[in-house]
Coordinates of C-alpha atoms in Angstrom, one line a residue:
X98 CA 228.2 -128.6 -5.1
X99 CA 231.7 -128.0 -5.6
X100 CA 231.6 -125.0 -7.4
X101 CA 228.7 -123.6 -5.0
X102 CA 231.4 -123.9 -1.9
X103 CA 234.3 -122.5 -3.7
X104 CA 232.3 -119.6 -5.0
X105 CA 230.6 -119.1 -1.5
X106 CA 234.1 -119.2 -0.3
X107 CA 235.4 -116.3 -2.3
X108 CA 232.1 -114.1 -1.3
X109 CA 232.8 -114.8 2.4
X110 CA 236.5 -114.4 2.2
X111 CA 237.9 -111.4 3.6
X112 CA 241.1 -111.8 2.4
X113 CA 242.2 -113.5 -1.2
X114 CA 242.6 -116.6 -1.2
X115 CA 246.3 -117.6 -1.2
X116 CA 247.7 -120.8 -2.5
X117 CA 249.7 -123.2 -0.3
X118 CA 253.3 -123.2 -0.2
X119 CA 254.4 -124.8 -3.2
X120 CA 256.6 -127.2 -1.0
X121 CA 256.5 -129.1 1.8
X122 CA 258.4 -127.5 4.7
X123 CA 260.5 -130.3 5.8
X124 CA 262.3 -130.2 2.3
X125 CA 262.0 -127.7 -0.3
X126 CA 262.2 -130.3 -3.3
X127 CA 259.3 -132.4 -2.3
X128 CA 256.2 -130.7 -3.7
X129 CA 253.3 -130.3 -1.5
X130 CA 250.1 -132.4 -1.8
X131 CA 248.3 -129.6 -0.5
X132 CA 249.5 -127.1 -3.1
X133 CA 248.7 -129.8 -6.0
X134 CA 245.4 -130.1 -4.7
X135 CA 244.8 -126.3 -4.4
X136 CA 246.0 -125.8 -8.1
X137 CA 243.7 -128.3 -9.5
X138 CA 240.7 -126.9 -7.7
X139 CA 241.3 -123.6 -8.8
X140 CA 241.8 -124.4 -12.4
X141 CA 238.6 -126.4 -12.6
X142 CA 237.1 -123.0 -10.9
X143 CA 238.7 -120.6 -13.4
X144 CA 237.9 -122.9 -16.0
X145 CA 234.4 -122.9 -14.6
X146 CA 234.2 -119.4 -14.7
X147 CA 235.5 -118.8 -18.1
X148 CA 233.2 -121.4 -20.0
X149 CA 230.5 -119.7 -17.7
X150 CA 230.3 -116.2 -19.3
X151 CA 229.0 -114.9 -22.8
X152 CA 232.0 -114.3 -25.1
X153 CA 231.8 -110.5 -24.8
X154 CA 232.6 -110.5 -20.9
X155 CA 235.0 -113.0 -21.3
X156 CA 236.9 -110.8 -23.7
X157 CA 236.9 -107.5 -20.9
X158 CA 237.7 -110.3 -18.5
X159 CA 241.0 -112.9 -20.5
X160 CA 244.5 -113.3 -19.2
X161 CA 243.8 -114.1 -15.1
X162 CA 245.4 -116.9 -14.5
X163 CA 243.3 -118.2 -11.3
X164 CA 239.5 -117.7 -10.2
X165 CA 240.1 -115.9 -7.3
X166 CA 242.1 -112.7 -9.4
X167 CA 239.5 -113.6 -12.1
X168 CA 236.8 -113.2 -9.8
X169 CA 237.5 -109.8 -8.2
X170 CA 237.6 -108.6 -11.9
X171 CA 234.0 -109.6 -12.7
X172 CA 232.9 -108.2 -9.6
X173 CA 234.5 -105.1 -10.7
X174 CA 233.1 -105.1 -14.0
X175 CA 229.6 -106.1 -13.2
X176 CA 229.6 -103.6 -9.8
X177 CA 230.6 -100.9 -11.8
X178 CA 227.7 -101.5 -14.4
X179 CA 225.5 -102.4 -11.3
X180 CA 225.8 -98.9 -9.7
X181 CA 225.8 -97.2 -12.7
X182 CA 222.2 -98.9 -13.3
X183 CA 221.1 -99.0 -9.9
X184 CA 221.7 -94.6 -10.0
X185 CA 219.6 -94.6 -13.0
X186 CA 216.8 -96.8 -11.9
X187 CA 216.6 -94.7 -8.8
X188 CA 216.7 -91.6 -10.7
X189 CA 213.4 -92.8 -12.6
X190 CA 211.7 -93.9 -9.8
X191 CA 211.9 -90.2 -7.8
X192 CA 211.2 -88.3 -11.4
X193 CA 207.8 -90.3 -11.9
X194 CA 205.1 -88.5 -11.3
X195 CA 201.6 -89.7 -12.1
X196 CA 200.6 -87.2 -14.7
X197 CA 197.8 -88.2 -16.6
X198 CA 198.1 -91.7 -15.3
X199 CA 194.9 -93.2 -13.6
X200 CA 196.1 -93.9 -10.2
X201 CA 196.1 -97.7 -10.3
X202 CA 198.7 -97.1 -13.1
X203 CA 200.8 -94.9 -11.5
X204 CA 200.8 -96.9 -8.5
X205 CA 201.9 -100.2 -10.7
X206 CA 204.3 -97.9 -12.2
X207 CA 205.8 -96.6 -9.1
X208 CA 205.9 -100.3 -7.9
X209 CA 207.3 -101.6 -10.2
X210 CA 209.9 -99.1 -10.1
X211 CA 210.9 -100.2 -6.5
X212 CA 211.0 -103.6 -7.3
X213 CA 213.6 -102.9 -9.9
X214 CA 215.7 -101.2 -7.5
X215 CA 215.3 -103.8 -5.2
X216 CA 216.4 -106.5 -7.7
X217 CA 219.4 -104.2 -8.3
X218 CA 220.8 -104.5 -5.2
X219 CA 219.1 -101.4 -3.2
X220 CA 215.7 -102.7 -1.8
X221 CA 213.3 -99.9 -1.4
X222 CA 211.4 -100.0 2.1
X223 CA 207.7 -99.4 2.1
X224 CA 207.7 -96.1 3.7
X225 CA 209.6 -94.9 1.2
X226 CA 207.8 -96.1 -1.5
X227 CA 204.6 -94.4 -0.3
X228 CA 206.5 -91.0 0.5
X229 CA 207.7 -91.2 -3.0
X230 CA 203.6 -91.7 -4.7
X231 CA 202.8 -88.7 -2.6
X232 CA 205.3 -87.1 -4.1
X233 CA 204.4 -87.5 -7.8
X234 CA 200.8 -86.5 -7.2
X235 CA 199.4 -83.4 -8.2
X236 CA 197.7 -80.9 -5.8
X237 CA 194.1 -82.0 -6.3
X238 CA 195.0 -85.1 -4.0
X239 CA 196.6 -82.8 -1.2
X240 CA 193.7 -84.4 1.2
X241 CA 194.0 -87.8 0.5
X242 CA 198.6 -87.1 1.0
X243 CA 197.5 -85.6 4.1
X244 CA 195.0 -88.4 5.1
X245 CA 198.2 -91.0 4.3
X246 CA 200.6 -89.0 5.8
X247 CA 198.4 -89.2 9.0
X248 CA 198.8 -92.5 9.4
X249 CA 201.8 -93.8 11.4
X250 CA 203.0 -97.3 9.8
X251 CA 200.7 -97.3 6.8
X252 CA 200.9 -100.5 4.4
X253 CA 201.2 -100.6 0.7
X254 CA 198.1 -102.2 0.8
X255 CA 196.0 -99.7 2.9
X256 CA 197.7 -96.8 0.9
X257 CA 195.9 -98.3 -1.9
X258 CA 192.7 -98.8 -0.6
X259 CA 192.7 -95.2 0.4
X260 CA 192.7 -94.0 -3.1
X261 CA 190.6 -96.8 -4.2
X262 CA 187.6 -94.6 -2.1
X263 CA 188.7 -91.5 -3.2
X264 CA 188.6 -92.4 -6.8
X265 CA 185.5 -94.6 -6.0
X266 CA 183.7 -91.8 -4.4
X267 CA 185.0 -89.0 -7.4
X268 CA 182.9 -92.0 -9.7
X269 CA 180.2 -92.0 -7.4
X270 CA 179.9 -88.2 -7.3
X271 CA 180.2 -87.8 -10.8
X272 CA 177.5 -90.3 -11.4
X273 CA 175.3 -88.3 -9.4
X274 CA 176.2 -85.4 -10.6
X275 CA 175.2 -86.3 -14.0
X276 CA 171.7 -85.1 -15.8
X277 CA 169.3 -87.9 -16.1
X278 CA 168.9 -89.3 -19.3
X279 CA 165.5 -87.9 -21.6
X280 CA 164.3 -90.7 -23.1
X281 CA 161.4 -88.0 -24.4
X282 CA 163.0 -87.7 -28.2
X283 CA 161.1 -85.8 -30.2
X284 CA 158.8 -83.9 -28.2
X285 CA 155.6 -83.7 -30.0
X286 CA 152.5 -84.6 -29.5
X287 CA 150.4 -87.3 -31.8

């Protein structure tokens, strides 16, 4: 509980978080309780902190000598490899395109892709989610895009069931479309 509040109060904090005067004001040789306090918290904080991580970002991250310096430093580190991720994962996810996919794969795919950007920090609304599967379709579903795009305030789920009956009815047709089977093999007569 401790640790929760005093990292909560770094994230809220504006400002760093200074330390007390060392001294009480009415005299400068008593020391201040306040200040003793505030220098046993922190340590047990940076401590905290330190024992925390793996030993290769403790090595980027030795030599700070309280958690609220040390702190800034890992957010620096880890937003740093954050955006550099976060560029890459959106990169991906508006160069997929579906290919030679079936659609229920590229549509996991694409997913999937938005849910990592949102777990990176940069959530990825539904709208443009959909605008970016239209996007990686080929031409052949140009009426089913224009069907979608049709529709003010689509959901992910509806955009789904859309191609669901488009690929549905491409089975259907192609079912129908098919020869029947000659179960006359052979041909002669007896």
């Amino acid at each position: 509980m401790f640790v929760q509040q005093s990292i909560g109060n770094m994230e809220t904090s504006q400002t760093n978080i200074s330390a007390p005067s060392s001294s009480s004001i009415a005299t400068e040789a008593a020391i201040n309780p306040l200040y003793e306090s505030w220098v046993t918290t922190d340590q047990l904080l940076l401590g905290w902190l330190y024992n925390s991580m793996t030993p290769e970002v403790a090595t980027q991250v030795m030599g700070y000598e309280n958690a609220c310096d040390l702190w800034a430093a890992i957010q620096e580190l880890f937003g740093v490899q954050s955006q550099a991720e976060e560029d890459y994962l959106r990169q991906v996810f508006q160069q997929t395109r579906k290919g030679s996919l079936k659609m229920t794969d590229f549509l996991r795919v694409m997913k999937s892709h938005a849910d990592n950007l949102g777990q990176a920090g940069s959530p990825v609304p539904t709208r443009s989610l959909i605008s970016q599967v239209l996007l990686g379709l080929d031409e052949e579903y140009n009426p089913v895009v224009a069907t979608i795009q049709g529709k003010r305030g689509i959901s992910w789920p509806e955009m789904q069931a859309e191609f669901r009956s488009v690929s549905g009815g491409n089975q259907r047709q192609n079912q129908n479309s098919q020869p029947p089977f000659n179960n006359n093999r052979g041909g002669g007569r007896n």
